[in-house]
mmCIF file of C-alpha atoms and ligand atoms in Angstrom:
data_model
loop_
_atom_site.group_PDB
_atom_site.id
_atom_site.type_symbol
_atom_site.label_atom_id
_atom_site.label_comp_id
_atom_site.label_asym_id
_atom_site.label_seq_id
_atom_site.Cartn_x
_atom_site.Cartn_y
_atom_site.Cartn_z
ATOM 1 C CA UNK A 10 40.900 73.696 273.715
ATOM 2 C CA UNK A 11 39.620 75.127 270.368
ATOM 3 C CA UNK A 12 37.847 78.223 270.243
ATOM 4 C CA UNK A 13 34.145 79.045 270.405
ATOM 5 C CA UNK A 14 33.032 81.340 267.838
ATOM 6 C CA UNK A 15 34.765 84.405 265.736
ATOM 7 C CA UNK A 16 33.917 87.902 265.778
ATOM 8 C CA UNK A 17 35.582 89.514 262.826
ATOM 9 C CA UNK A 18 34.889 93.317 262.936
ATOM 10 C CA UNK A 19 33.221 94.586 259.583
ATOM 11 C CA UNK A 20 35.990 96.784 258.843
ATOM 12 C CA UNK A 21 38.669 93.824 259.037
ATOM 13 C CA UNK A 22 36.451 91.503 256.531
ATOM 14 C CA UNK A 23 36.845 94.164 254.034
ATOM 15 C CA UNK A 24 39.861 94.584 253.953
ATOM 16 C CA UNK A 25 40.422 90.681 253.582
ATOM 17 C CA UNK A 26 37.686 90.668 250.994
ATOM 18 C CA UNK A 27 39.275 93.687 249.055
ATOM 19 C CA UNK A 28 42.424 91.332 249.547
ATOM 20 C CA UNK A 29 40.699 88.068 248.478
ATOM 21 C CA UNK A 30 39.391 89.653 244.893
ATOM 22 C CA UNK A 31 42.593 91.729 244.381
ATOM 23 C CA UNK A 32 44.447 88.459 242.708
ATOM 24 C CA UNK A 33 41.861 85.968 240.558
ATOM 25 C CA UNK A 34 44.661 83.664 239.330
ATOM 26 C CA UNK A 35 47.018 82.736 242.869
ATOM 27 C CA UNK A 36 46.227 82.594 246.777
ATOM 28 C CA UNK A 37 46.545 85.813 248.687
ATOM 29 C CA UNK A 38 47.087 85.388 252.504
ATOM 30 C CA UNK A 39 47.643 87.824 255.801
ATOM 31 C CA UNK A 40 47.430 87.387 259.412
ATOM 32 C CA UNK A 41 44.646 88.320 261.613
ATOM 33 C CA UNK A 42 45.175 90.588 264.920
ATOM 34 C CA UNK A 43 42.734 90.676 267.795
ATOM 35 C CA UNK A 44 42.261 88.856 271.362
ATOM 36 C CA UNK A 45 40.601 85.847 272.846
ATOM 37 C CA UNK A 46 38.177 86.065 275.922
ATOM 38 C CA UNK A 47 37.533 84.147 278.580
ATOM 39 C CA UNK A 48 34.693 81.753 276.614
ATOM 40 C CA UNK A 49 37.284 81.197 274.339
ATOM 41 C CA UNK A 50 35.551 83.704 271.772
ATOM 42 C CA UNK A 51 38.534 85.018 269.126
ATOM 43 C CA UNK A 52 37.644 88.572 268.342
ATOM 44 C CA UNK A 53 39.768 90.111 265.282
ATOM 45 C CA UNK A 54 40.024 93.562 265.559
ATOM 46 C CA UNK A 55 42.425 94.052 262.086
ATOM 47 C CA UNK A 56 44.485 92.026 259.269
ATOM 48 C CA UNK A 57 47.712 92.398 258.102
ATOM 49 C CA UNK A 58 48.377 91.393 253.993
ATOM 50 C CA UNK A 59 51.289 89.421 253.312
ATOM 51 C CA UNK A 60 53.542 89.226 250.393
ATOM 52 C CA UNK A 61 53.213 85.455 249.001
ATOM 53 C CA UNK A 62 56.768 84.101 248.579
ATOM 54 C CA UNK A 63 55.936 81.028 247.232
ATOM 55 C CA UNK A 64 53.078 81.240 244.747
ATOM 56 C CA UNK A 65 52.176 78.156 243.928
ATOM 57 C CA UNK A 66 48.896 76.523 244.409
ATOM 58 C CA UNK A 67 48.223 75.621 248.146
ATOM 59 C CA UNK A 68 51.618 76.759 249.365
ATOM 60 C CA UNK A 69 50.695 79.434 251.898
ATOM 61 C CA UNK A 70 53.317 79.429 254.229
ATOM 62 C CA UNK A 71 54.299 82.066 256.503
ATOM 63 C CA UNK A 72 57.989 83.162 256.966
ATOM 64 C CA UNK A 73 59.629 83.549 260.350
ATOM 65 C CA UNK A 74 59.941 87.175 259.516
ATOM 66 C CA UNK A 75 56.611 87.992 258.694
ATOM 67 C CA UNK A 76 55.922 86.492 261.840
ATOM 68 C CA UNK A 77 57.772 88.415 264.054
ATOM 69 C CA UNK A 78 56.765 91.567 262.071
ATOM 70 C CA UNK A 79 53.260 91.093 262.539
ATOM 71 C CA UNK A 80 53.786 90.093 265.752
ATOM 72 C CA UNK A 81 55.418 93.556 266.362
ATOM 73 C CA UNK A 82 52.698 95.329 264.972
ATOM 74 C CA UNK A 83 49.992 93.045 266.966
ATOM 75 C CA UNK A 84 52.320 94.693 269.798
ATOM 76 C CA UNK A 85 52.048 98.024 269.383
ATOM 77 C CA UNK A 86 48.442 97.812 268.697
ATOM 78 C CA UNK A 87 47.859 96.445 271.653
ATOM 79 C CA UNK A 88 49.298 99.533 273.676
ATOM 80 C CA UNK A 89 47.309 102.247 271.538
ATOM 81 C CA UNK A 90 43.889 100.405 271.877
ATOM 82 C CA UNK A 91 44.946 99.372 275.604
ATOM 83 C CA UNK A 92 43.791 95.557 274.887
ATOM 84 C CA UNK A 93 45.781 92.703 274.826
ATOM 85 C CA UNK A 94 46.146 92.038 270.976
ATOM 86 C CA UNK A 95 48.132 89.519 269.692
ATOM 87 C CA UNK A 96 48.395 87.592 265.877
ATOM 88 C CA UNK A 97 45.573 84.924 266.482
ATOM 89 C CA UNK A 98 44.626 83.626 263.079
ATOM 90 C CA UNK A 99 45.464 83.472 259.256
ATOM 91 C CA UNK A 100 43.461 84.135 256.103
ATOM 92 C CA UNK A 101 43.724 82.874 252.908
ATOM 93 C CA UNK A 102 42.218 83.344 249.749
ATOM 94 C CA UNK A 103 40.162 80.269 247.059
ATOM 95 C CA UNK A 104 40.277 81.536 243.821
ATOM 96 C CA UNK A 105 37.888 79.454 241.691
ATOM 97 C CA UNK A 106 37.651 76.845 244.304
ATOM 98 C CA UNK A 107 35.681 76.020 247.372
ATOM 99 C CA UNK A 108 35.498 77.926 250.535
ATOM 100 C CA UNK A 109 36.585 74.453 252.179
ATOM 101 C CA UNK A 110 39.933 74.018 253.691
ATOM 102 C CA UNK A 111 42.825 71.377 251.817
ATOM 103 C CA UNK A 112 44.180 68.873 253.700
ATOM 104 C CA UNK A 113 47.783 70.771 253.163
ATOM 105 C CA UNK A 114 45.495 73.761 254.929
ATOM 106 C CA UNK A 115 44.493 71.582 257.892
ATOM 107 C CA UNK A 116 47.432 70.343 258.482
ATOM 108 C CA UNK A 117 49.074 73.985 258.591
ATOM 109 C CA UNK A 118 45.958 75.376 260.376
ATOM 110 C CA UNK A 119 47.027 72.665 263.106
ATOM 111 C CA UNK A 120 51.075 73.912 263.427
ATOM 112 C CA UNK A 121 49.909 76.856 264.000
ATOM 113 C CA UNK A 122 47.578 75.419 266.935
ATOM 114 C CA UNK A 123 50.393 73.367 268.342
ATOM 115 C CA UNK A 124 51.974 76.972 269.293
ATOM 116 C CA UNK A 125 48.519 78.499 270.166
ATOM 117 C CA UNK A 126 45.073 76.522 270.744
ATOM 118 C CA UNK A 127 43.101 79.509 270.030
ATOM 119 C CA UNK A 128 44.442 80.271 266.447
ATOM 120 C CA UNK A 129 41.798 80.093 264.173
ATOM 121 C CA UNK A 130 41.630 79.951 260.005
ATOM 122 C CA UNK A 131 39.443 81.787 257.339
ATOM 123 C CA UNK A 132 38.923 81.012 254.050
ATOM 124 C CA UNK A 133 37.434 83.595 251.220
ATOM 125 C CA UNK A 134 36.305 81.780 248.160
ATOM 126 C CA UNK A 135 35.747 84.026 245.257
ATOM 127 C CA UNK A 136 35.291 84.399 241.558
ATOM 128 C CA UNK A 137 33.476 81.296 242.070
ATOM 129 C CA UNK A 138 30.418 81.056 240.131
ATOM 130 C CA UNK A 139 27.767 79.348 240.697
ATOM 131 C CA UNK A 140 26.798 76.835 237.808
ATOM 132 C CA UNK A 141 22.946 77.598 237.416
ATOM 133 C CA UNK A 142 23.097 81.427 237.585
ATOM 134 C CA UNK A 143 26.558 81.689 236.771
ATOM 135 C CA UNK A 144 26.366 84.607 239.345
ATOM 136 C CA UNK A 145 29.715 85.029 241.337
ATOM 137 C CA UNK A 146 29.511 84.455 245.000
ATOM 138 C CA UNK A 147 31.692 85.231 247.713
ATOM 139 C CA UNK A 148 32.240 82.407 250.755
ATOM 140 C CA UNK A 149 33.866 82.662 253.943
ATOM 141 C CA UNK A 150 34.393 80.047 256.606
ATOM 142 C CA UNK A 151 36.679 80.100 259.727
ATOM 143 C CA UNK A 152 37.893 76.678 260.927
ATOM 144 C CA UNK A 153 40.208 74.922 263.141
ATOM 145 C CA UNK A 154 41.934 70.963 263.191
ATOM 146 C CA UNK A 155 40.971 68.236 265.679
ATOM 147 C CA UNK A 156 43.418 65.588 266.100
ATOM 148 C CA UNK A 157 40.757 62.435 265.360
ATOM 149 C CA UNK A 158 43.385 59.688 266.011
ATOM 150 C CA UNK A 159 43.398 57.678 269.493
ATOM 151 C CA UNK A 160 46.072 59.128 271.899
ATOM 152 C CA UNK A 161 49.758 57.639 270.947
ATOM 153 C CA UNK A 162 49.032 56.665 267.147
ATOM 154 C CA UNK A 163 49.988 59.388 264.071
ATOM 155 C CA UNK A 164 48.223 62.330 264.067
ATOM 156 C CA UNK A 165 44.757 62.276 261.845
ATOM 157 C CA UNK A 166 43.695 66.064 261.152
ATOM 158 C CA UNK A 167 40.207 67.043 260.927
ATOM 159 C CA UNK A 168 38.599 70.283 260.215
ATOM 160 C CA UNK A 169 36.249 71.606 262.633
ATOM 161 C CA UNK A 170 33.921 74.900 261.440
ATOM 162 C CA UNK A 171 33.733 77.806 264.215
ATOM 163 C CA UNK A 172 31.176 79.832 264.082
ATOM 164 C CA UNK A 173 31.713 82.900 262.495
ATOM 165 C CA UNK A 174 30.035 86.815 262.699
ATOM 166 C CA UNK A 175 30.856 90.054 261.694
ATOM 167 C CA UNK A 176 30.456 92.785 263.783
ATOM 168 C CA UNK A 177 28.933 96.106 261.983
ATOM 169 C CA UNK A 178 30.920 99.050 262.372
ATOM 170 C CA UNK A 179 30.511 102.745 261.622
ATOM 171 C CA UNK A 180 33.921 103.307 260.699
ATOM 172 C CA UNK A 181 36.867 101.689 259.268
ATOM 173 C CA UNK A 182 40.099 101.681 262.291
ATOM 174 C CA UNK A 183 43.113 103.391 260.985
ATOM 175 C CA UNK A 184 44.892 100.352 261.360
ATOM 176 C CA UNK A 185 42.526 98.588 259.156
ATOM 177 C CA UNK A 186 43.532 102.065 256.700
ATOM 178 C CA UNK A 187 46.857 101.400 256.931
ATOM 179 C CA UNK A 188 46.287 97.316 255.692
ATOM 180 C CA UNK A 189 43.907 98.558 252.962
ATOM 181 C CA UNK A 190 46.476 101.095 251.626
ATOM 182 C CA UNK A 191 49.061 98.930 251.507
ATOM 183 C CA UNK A 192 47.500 96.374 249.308
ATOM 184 C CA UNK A 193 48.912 98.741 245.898
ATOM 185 C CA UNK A 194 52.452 98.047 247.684
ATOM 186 C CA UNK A 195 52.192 94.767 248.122
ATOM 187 C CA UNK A 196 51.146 94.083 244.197
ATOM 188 C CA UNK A 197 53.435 96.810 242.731
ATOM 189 C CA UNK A 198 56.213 95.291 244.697
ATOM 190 C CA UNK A 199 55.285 91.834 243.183
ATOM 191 C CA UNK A 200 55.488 93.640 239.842
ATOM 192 C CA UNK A 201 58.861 94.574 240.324
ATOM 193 C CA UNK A 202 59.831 91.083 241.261
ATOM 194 C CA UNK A 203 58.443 89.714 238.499
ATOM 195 C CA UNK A 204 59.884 92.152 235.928
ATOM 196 C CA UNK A 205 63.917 92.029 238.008
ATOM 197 C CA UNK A 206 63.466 88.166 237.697
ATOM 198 C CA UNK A 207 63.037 88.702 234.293
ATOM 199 C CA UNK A 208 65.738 91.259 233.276
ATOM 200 C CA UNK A 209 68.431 88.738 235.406
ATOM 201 C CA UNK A 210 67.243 85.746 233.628
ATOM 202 C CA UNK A 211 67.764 87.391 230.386
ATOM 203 C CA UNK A 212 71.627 89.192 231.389
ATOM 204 C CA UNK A 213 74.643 87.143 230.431
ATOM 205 C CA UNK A 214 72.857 85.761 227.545
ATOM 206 C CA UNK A 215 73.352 87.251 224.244
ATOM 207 C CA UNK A 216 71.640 90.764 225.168
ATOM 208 C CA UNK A 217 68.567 91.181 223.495
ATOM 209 C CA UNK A 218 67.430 94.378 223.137
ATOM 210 C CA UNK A 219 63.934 93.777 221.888
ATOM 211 C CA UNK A 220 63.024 91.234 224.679
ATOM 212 C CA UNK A 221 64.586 94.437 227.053
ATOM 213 C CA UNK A 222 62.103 96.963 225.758
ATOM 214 C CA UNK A 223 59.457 93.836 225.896
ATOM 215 C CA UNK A 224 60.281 93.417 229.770
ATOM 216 C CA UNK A 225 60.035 97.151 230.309
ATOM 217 C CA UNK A 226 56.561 97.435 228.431
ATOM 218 C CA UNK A 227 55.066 94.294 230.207
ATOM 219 C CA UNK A 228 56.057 95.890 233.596
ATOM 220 C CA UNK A 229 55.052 99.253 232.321
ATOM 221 C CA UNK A 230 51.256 97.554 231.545
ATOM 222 C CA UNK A 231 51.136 95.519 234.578
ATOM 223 C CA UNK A 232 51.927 98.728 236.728
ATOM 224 C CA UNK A 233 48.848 100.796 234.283
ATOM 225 C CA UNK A 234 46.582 97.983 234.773
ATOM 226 C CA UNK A 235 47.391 97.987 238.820
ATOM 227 C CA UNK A 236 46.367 102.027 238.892
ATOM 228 C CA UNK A 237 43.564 101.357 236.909
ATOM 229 C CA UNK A 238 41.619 98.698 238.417
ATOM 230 C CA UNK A 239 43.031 98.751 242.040
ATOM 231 C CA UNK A 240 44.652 101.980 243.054
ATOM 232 C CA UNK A 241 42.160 104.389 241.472
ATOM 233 C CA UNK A 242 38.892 102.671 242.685
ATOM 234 C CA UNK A 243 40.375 102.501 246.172
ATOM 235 C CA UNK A 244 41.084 106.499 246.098
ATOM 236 C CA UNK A 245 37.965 106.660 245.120
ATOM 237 C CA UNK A 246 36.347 105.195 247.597
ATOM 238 C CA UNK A 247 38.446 106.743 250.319
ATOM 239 C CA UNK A 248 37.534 109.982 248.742
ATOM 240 C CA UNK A 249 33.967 109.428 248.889
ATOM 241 C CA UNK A 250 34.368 108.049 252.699
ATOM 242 C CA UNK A 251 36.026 111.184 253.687
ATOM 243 C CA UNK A 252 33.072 113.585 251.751
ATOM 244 C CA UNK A 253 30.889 111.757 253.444
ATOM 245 C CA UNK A 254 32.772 111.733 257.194
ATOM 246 C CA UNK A 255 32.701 116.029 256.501
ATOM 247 C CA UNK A 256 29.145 116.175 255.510
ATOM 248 C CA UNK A 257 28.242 114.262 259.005
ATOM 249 C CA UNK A 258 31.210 116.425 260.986
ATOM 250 C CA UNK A 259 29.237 119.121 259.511
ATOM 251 C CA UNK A 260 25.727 118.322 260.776
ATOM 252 C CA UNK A 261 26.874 117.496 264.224
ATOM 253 C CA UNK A 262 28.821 120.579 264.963
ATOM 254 C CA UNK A 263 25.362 122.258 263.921
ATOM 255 C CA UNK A 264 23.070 120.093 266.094
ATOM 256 C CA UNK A 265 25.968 121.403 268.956
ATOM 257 C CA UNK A 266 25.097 124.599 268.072
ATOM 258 C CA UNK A 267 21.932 124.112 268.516
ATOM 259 C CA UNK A 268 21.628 122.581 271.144
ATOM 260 C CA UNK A 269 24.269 125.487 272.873
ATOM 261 C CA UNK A 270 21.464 128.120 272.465
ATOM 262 C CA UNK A 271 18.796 125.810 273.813
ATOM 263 C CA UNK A 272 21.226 126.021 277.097
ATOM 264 C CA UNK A 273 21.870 129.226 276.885
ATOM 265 C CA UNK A 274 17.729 130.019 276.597
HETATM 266 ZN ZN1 LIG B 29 43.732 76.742 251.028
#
């Protein structure tokens, strides 16, 4: 049985969509959290971001033990909200490319339905312009596979769209924090990958010391550019957020007051 609809709460799609536009030139991916209901509605509560392990183009595969993690964290979720939370979908990320799933994503989409019917897919596109206004647009769809072969023959996978709506919310959970702020982790960490790949490719050989100091300054840049357009903004905006959470904390212990001497009159 495939699921109805999607209800992705507002504060989950951003972080996804701050996920989605964090890397223009590869894939990004996580795993969503949330429950499904009896009319088979998927509601996704939070996200998780995932380090990529293999980068190339349309390899977004999950490892066992970013499974189990996630599934650990879907865990203890579940007992501070007091719902019954578990990982029920993936996102990925379309740099430059349709919102519409590959048939590589289809056929993944549908392994992860063979464990669980009610797993569902989304898909960001972004940094996808549009060729008349050149505007960029941002597209999300959430999809599942059909089987559309006759019982007993090879599979045939299909995509099927699921209806998809976000729900507004006033706040943003602290899980859905916790994601967000890890996102300058996740990319530094790559960073540091990148660079140790580097400085072990270039050992043994005859030890350059210029292409050293080059492999220190790249990392060095990569790391400035990171704090510049990702880190800092995000601070930022958290900083705003919580301005703005003190001004309202502010007028609502004064209505109280208020509303104490009215009592007391
Ligand atoms: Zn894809």
């Amino acid at each position: 049985m495939t699921a109805s609809c999607v209800y992705l709460a507002a504060d989950a799609y951003m972080v996804c969509l701050t996920h989605a536009l964090s890397t223009e030139r590869e894939e990004v991916m996580g795993l969503c959290i949330g429950e499904i209901d009896t009319n088979r509605a998927v509601h996704i509560v939070s996200v998780i971001m995932l380090q990529r392990s293999d980068k190339r183009k349309d390899r977004v595969e999950i490892s066992p033990e970013q499974l189990s993690m996630a599934a650990s964290e879907a865990e203890s979720l579940a007992t501070l909200m007091g719902r019954p939370l578990r990982v029920i979908g993936w996102y990925h990320s379309h740099p430059h490319i349709t919102v519409w799933p590959s048939h590589v994503d289809v056929r993944t989409q549908a392994s992860y339905q063979f464990l669980d019917d009610g797993f569902i897919g989304l898909i960001f596109s972004c940094f996808n312009e549009e060729k008349e206004t050149r505007a960029g647009q941002i597209q999300v769809t959430c999809f599942q596979s059909t089987n559309q072969s006759p019982e007993g023959e090879p599979p045939n996978y299909d995509r099927l769209e699921i209806p998809l709506f976000i729900l507004p919310k006033d706040t943003i959970s602290s899980s859905c924090l916790d994601a967000l702020t890890e996102l300058p982790k996740i990319l530094s960490q790559e960073e540091l990958e990148a660079y140790n790949h580097a400085a072990h490719n270039t050992q043994g050989s005859t030890t350059d010391f210029l292409t050293t100091i080059h492999n220190g300054a790249v990392y060095t840049k990569s790391l400035c550019h990171l704090m510049d357009v990702l880190s800092g903004p995000l601070m930022q905006c958290l900083e705003n957020r919580l301005e703005r959470n003190q001004h309202k904390l502010e007028s609502l212990r004064q209505l109280k007051r208020s509303l104490q001497t009215q009592l007391q009159q």
